[in-house]
Tab-separated table of C-alpha atoms in Angstrom:
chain	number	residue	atom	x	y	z
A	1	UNK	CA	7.335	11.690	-11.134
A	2	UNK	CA	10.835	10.099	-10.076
A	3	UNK	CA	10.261	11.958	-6.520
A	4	UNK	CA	6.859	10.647	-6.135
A	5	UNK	CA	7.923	6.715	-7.247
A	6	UNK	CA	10.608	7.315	-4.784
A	7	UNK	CA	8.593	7.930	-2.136
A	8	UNK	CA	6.136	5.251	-3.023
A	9	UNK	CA	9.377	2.754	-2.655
A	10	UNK	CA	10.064	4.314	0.984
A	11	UNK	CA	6.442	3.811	2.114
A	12	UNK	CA	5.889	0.242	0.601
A	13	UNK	CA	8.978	-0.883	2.101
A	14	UNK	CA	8.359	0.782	5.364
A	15	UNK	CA	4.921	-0.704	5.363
A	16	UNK	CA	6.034	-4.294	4.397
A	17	UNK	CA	7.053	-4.860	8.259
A	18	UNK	CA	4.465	-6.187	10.499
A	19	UNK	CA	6.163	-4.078	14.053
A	20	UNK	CA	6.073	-0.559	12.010
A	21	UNK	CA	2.183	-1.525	10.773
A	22	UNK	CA	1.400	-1.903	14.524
A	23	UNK	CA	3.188	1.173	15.578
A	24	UNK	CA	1.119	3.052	12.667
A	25	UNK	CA	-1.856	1.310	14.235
A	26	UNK	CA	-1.146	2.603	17.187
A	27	UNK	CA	-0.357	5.894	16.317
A	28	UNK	CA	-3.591	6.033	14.063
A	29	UNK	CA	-5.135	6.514	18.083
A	30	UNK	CA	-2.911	9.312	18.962
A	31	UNK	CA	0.390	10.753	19.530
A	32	UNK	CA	2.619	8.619	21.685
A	33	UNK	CA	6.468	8.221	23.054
A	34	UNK	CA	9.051	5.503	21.850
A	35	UNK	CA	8.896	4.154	25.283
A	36	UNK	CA	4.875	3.699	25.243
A	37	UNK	CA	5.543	2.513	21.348
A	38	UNK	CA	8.273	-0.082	22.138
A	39	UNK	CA	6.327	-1.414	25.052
A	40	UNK	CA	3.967	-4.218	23.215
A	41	UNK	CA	6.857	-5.622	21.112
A	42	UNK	CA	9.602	-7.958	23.101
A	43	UNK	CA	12.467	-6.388	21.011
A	44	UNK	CA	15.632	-4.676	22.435
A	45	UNK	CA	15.198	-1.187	22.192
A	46	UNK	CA	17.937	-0.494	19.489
A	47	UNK	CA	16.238	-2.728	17.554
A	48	UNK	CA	12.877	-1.418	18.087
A	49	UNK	CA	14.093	2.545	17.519
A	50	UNK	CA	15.314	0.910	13.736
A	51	UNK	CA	11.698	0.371	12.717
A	52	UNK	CA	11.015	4.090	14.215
A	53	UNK	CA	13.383	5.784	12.253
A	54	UNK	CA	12.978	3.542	8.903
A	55	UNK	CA	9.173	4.984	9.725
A	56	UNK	CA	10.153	8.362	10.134
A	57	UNK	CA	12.650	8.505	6.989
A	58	UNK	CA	9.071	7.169	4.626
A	59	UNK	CA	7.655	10.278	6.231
A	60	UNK	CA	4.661	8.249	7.367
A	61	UNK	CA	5.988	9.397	11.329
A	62	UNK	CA	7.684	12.501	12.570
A	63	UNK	CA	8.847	12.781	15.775
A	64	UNK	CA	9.908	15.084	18.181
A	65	UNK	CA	11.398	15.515	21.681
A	66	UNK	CA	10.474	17.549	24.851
A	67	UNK	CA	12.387	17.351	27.112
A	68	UNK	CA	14.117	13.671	27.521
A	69	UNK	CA	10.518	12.343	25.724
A	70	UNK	CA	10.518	11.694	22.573
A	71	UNK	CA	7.029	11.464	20.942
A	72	UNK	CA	6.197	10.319	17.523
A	73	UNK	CA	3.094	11.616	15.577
A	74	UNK	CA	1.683	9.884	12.410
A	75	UNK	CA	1.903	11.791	9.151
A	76	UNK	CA	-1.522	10.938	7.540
A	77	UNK	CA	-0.903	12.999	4.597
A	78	UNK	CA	1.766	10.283	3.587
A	79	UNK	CA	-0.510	7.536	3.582
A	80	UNK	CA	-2.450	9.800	0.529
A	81	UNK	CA	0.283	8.903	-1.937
A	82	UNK	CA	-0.411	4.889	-1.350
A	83	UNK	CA	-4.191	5.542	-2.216
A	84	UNK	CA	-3.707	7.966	-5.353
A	85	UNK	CA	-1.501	5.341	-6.375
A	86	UNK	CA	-4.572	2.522	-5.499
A	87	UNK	CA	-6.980	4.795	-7.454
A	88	UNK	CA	-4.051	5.504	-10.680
A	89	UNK	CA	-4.318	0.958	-10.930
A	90	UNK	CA	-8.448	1.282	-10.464
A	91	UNK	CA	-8.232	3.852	-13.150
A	92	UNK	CA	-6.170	1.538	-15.252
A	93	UNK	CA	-8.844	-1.662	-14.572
A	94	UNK	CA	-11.593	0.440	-15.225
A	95	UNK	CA	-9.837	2.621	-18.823
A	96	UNK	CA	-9.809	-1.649	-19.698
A	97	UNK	CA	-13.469	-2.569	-19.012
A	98	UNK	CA	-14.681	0.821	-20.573
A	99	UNK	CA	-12.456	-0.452	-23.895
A	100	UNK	CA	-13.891	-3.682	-23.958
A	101	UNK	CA	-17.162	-2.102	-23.341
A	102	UNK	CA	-16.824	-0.512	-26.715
A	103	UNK	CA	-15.664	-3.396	-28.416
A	104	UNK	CA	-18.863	-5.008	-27.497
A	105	UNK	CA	-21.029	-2.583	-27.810
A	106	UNK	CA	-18.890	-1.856	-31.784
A	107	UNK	CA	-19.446	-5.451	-32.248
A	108	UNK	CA	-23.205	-5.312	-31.227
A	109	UNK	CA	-23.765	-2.655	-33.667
A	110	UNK	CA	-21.988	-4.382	-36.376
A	111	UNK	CA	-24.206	-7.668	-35.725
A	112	UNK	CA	-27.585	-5.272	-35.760
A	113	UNK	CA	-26.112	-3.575	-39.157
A	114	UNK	CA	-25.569	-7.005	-40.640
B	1	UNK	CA	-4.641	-12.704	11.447
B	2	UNK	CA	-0.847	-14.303	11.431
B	3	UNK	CA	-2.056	-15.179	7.708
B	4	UNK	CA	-2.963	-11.861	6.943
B	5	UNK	CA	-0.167	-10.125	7.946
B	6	UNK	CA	2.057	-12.152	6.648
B	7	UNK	CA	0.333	-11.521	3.307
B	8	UNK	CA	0.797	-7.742	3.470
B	9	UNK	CA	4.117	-7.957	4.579
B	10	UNK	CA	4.819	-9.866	1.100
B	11	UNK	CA	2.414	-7.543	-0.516
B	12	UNK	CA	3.734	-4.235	0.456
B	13	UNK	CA	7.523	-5.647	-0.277
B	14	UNK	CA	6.064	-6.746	-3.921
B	15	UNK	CA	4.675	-2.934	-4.885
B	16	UNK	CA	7.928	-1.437	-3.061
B	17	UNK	CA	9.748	-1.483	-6.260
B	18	UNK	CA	9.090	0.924	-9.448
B	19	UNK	CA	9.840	-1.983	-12.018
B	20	UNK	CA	7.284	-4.580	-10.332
B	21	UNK	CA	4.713	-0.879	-10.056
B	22	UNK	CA	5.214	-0.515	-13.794
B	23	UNK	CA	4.681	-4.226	-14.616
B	24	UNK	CA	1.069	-3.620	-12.208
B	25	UNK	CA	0.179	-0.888	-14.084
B	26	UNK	CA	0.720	-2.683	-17.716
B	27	UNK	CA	-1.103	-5.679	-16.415
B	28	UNK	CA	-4.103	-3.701	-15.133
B	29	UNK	CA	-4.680	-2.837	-18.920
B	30	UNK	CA	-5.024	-6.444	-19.750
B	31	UNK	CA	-2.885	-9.765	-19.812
B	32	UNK	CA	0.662	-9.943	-21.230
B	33	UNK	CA	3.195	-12.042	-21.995
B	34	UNK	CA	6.728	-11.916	-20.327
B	35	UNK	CA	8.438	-10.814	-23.650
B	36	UNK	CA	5.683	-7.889	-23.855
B	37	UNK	CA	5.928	-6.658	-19.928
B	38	UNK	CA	9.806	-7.034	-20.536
B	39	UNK	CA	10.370	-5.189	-23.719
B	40	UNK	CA	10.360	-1.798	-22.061
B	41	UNK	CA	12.967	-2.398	-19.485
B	42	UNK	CA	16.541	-2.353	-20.280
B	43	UNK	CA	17.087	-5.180	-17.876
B	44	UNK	CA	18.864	-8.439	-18.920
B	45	UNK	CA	15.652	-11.180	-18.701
B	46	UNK	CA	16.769	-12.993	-15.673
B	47	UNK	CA	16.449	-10.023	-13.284
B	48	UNK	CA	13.266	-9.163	-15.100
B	49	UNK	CA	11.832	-12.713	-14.212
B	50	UNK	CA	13.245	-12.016	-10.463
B	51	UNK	CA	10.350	-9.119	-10.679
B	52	UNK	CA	8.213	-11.945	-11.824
B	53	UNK	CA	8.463	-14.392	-9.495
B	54	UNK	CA	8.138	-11.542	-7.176
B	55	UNK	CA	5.079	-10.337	-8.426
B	56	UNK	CA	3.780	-14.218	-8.241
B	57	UNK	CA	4.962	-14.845	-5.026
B	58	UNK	CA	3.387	-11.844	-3.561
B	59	UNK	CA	-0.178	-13.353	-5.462
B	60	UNK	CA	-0.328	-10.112	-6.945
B	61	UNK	CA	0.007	-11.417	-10.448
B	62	UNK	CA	-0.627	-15.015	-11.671
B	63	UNK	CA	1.203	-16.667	-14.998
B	64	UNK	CA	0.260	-19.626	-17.333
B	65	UNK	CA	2.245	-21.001	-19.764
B	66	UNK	CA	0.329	-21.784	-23.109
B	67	UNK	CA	2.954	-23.591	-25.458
B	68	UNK	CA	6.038	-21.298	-25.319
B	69	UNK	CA	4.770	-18.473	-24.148
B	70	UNK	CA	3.772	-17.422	-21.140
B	71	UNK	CA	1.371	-14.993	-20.009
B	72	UNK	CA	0.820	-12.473	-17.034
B	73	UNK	CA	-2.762	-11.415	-15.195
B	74	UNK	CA	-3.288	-9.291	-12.265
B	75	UNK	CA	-4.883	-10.495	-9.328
B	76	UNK	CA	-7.198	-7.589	-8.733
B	77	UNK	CA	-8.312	-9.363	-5.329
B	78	UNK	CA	-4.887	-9.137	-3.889
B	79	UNK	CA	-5.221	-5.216	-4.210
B	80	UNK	CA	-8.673	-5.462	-1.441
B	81	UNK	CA	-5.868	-6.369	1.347
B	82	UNK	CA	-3.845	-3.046	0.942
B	83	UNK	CA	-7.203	-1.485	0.782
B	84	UNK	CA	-8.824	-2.956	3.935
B	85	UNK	CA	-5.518	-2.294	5.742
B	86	UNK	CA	-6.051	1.489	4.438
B	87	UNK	CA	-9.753	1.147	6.009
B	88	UNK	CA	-8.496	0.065	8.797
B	89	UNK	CA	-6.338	2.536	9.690
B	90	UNK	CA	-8.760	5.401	8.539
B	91	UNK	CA	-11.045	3.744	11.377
B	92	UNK	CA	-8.243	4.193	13.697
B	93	UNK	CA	-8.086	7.611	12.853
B	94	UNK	CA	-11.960	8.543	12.544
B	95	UNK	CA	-12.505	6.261	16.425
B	96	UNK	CA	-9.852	8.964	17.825
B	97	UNK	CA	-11.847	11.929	16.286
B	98	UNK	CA	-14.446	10.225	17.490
B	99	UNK	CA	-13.176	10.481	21.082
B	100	UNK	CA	-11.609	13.534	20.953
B	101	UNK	CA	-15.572	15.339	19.693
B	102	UNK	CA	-16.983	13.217	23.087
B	103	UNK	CA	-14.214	14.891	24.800
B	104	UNK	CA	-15.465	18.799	23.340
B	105	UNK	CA	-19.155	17.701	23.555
B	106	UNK	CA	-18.280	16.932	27.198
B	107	UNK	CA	-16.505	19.497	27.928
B	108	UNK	CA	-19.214	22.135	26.686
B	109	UNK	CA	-22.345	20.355	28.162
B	110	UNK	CA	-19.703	20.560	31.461
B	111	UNK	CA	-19.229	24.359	30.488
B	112	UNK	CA	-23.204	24.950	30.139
B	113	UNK	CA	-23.572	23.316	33.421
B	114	UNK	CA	-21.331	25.846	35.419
């Protein structure tokens, strides 16, 4: 549970950048190289290769060179753990409603008993 | 689309932390007050209220004071932008399947031809 929040923390923060979302975006299309990547984005390359390996350390890239290319790959199985935590807060919203269904429907029985 | 963005970015910072994730998941079961979301933290209560303001910046959560206390709700809306982004990026994913079957169908209908 503490290595699954942990991750959750890693991927949030990763995703809370609007560069790395547009690299995912981009990768979402197919595998591509940092050079292709860094292309779009008028950023020094340093700079640029930061938001690639803060991507790669939330798991939600890998990469890997050939050669003198390095290409990067997106890691869809990552993105899993951001929507079983979406469906854990639905689950949570809907446990509610389904109490307060029963309160109603406890109080409508009451009111017919009456 | 600036707007947007700019909304995720403070979105996916907000959930990047397992304190501000626990005080989600409380609120998803109903309203509380910031005594009540606090209580199971051992944090002194101005860091808590850090997560707060967080939470409320991020329009995840609102607050409204009535008298002294003050009480928490989650802003189930501000959950639809983390899920669209998710959509979006499964679209990504599903147009490059997409192209890549076009490619096989091609490729075969190319192959029957011969």
């Amino acid at each position: 549970m503490e290595q699954y929040s942990d991750r959750l923390d890693g991927i949030f923060q990763a995703l809370a950048d609007p560069t790395r979302r547009a690299v995912l975006a981009r990768l979402g299309r197919g595998p591509a190289s940092i050079s292709d990547l860094a292309r779009p984005f008028e950023m020094a390359l340093p700079s640029f290769m930061k938001h690639i390996h803060y991507l790669e350390g939330s798991g939600l890239i890998r990469t890997r060179k050939e050669g003198r290319v390095r290409t990067c790959v997106i890691e869809k199985k990552q993105f899993a753990a951001v929507e079983a935590w979406l469906t854990e807060q639905h689950g949570l919203w809907e446990g509610r409603t389904d109490r307060l269904e029963q309160f109603v429907i406890a109080a409508q029985k009451k009111g017919e008993s009456q």
